[in-house]
Short mmCIF file of C-alpha atoms in Angstrom, two decimals:
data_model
loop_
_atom_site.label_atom_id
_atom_site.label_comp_id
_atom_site.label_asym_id
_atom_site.label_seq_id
_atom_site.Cartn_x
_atom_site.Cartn_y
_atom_site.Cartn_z
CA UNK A 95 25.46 -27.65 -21.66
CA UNK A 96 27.17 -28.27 -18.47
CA UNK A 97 25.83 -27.44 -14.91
CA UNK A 98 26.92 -24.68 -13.03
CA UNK A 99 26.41 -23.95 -9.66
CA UNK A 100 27.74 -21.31 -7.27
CA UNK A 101 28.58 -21.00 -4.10
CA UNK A 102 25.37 -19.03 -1.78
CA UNK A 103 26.38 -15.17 -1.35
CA UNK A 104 27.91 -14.03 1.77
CA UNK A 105 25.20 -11.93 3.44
CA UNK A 106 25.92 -8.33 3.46
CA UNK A 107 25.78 -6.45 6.75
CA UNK A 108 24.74 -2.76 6.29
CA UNK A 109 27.39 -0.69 8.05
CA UNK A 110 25.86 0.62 11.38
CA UNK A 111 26.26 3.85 12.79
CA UNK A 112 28.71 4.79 15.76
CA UNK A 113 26.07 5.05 18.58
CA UNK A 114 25.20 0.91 17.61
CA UNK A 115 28.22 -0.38 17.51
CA UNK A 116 29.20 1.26 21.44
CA UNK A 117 25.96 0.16 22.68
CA UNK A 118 26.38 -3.39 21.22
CA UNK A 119 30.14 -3.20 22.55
CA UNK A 120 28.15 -2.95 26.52
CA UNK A 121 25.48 -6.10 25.16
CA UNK A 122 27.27 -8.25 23.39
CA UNK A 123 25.21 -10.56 22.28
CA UNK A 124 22.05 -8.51 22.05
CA UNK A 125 19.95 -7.67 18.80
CA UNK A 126 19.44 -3.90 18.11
CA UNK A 127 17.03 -2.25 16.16
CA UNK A 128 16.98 0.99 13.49
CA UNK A 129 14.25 2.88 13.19
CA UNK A 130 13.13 4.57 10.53
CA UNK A 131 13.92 8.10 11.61
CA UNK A 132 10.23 9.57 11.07
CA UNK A 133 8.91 7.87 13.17
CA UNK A 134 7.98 10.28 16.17
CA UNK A 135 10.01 9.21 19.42
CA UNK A 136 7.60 11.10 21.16
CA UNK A 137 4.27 8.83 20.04
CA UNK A 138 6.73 5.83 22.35
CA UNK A 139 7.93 2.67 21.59
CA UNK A 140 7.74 2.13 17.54
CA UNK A 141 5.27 0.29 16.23
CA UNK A 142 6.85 -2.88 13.83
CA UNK A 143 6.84 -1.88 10.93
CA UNK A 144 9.10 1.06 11.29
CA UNK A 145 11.44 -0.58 12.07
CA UNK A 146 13.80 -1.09 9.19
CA UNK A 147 15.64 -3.87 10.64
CA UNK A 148 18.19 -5.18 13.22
CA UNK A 149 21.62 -5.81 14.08
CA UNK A 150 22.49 -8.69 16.64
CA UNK A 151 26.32 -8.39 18.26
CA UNK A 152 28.45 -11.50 19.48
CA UNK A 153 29.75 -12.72 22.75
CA UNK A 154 32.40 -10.14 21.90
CA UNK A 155 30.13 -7.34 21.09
CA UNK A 156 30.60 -7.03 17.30
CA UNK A 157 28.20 -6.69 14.78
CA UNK A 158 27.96 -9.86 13.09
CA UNK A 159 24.61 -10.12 11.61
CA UNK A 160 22.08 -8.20 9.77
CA UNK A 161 18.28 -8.76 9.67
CA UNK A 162 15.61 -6.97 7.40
CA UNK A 163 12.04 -6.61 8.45
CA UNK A 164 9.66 -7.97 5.94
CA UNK A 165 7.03 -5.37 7.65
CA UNK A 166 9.00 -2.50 7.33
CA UNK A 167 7.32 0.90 5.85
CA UNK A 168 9.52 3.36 4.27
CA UNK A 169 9.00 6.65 5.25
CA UNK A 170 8.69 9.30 2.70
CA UNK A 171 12.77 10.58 3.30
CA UNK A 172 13.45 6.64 3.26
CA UNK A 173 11.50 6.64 -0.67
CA UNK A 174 13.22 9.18 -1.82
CA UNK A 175 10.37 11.92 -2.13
CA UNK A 176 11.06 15.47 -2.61
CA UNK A 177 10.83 16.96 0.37
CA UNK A 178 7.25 18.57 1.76
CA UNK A 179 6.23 22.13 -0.15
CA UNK A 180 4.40 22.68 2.53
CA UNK A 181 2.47 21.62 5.94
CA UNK A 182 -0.23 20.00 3.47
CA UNK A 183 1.98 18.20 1.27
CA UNK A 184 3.69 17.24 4.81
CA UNK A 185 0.71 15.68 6.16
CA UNK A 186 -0.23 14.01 2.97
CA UNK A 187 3.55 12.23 2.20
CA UNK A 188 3.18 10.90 5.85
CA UNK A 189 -0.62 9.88 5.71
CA UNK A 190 0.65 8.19 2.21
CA UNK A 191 3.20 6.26 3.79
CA UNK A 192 1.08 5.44 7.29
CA UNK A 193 3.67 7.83 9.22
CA UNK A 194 0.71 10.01 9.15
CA UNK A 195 -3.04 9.59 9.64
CA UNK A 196 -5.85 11.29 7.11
CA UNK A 197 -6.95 13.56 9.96
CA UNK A 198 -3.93 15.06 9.60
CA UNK A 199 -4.18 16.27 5.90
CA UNK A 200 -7.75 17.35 6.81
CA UNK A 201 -6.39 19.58 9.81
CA UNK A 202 -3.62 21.07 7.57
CA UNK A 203 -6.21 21.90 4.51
CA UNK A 204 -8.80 23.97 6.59
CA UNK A 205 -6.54 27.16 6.84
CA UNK A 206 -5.15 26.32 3.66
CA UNK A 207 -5.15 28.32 0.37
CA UNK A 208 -5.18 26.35 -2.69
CA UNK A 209 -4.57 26.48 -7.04
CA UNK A 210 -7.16 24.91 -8.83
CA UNK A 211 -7.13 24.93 -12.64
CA UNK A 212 -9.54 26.60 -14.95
CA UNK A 213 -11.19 26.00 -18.00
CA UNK A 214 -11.80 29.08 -20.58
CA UNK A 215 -15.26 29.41 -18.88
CA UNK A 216 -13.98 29.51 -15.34
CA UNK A 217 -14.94 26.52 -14.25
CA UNK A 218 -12.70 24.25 -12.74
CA UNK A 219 -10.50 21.33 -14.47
CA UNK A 220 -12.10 18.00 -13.16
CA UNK A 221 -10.51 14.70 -14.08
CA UNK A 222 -10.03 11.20 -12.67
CA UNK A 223 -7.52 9.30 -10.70
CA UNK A 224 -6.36 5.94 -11.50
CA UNK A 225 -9.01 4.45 -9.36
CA UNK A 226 -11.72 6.34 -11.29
CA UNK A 227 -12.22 8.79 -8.56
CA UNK A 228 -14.03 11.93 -9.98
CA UNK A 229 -12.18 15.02 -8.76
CA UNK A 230 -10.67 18.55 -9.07
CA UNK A 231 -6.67 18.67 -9.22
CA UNK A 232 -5.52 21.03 -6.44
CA UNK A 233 -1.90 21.93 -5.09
CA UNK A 234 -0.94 23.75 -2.09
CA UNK A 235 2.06 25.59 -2.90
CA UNK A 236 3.33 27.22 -5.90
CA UNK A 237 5.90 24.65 -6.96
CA UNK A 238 3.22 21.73 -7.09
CA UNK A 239 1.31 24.09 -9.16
CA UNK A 240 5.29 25.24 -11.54
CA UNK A 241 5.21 21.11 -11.23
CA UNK A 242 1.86 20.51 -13.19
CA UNK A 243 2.75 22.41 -16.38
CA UNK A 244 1.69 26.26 -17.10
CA UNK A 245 -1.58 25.85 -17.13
CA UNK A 246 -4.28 29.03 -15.75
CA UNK A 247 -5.32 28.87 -12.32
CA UNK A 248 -6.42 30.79 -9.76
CA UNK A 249 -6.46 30.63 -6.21
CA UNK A 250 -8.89 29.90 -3.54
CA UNK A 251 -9.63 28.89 0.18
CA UNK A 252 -9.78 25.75 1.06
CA UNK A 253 -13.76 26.42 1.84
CA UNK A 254 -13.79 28.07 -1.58
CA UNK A 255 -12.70 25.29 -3.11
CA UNK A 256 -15.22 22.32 -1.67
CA UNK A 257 -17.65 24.46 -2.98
CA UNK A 258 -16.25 24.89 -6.77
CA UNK A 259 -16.95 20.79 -5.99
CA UNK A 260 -18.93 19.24 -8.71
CA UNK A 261 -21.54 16.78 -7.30
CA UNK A 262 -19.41 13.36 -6.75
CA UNK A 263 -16.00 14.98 -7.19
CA UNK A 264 -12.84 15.08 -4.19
CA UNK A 265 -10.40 16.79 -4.10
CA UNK A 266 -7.10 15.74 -5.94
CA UNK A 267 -4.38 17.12 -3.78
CA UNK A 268 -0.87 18.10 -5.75
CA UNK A 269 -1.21 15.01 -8.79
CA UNK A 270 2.21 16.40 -9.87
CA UNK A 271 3.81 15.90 -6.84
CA UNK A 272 5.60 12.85 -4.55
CA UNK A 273 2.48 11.61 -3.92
CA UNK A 274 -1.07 12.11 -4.86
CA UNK A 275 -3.89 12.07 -2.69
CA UNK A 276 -7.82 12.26 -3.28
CA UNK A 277 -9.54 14.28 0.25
CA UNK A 278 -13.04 12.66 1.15
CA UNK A 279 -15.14 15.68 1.23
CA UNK A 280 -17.10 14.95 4.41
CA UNK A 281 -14.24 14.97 6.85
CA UNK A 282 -13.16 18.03 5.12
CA UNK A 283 -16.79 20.02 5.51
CA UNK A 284 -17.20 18.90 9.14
CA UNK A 285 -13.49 20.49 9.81
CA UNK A 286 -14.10 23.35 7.78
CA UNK A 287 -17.63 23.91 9.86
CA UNK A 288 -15.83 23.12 13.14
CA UNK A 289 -13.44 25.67 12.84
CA UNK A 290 -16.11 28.26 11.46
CA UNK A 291 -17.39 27.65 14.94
CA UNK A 292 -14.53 28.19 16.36
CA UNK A 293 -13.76 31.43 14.77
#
């Protein structure tokens, strides 16, 4: 068998966009980054990682180089995710991806209505995540419920449904979904006694 080598592969320069290229023709030599765009401008400067990478123009202000960052964090658009069903499933994609923080999904479930399963008896459906989390499935808009299979359901407040809670269970929020995520139920009854206050 006789060796074969090859000759190292020409890096590949994604193509960047109009508004790069004129602001690297007035710095040449300058490195310019792309962020990812869900990342809020208002929240300032963007953290690292998202950040999906940088161009750096020549003396001549061309594009001539390409650089990923090893840090970067998709966003869920940049994944390829569905997009939201709802303000819930919003906040969960972007807690999911750290665009987001789990605040967020708590503040978006306490004036939420949610579709839990039901078994013959009424009861809820429990099952368990992948982690062995004990919890109840719940979605919080019809198509993550279509997305789960016809199954019987009904629907309930988002009070209504930390109290169909078996001791030790979470909340499973949409399992059919982009992304799956299990609620911690304190966080969830101090909101939901907050805005009782409130009201």
């Amino acid at each position: 068998m006789s060796d074969m080598s090859t000759a190292p592969a020409t890096p590949v320069v994604p193509e960047p966009p109009d508004d790069i290229r004129d602001a690297a023709r007035q710095a040449p030599d300058h490195w310019f980054g792309m962020v990812d765009p869900a990342w809020d401008e208002a929240g300032g400067p963007p953290p690292d990682w998202a950040v999906i990478g940088r161009w750096r123009s020549d003396a001549a202000g061309e594009i001539v180089e390409w650089q990923e960052n090893d840090t970067y964090r998709p966003s869920p658009a940049a994944l390829g995710w569905a997009p939201p069903t709802d303000p819930a499933d919003h906040a969960v994609q972007r807690a999911a991806t750290g665009y987001g923080r789990p605040e967020d999904v708590v503040r978006a479930l306490v004036d939420s209505e949610l579709a839990v399963h039901v078994r013959p008896d009424g009861e809820v459906v429990t099952a368990v995540t992948p982690e062995g989390t004990a919890v109840v499935p719940a979605f919080t808009a019809q198509p993550q419920v279509d997305a789960a299979g016809r199954l019987a359901y009904r629907v309930v407040t988002c009070q209504e449904a930390v109290g169909l809670l078996p001791p030790g269970h979470q909340l499973y929020l949409n399992p059919a979904g982009a992304v799956a995520l299990a609620v911690e139920t304190q966080p969830l009854l101090e909101a939901l006694a907050e805005a009782g206050d409130r009201a």
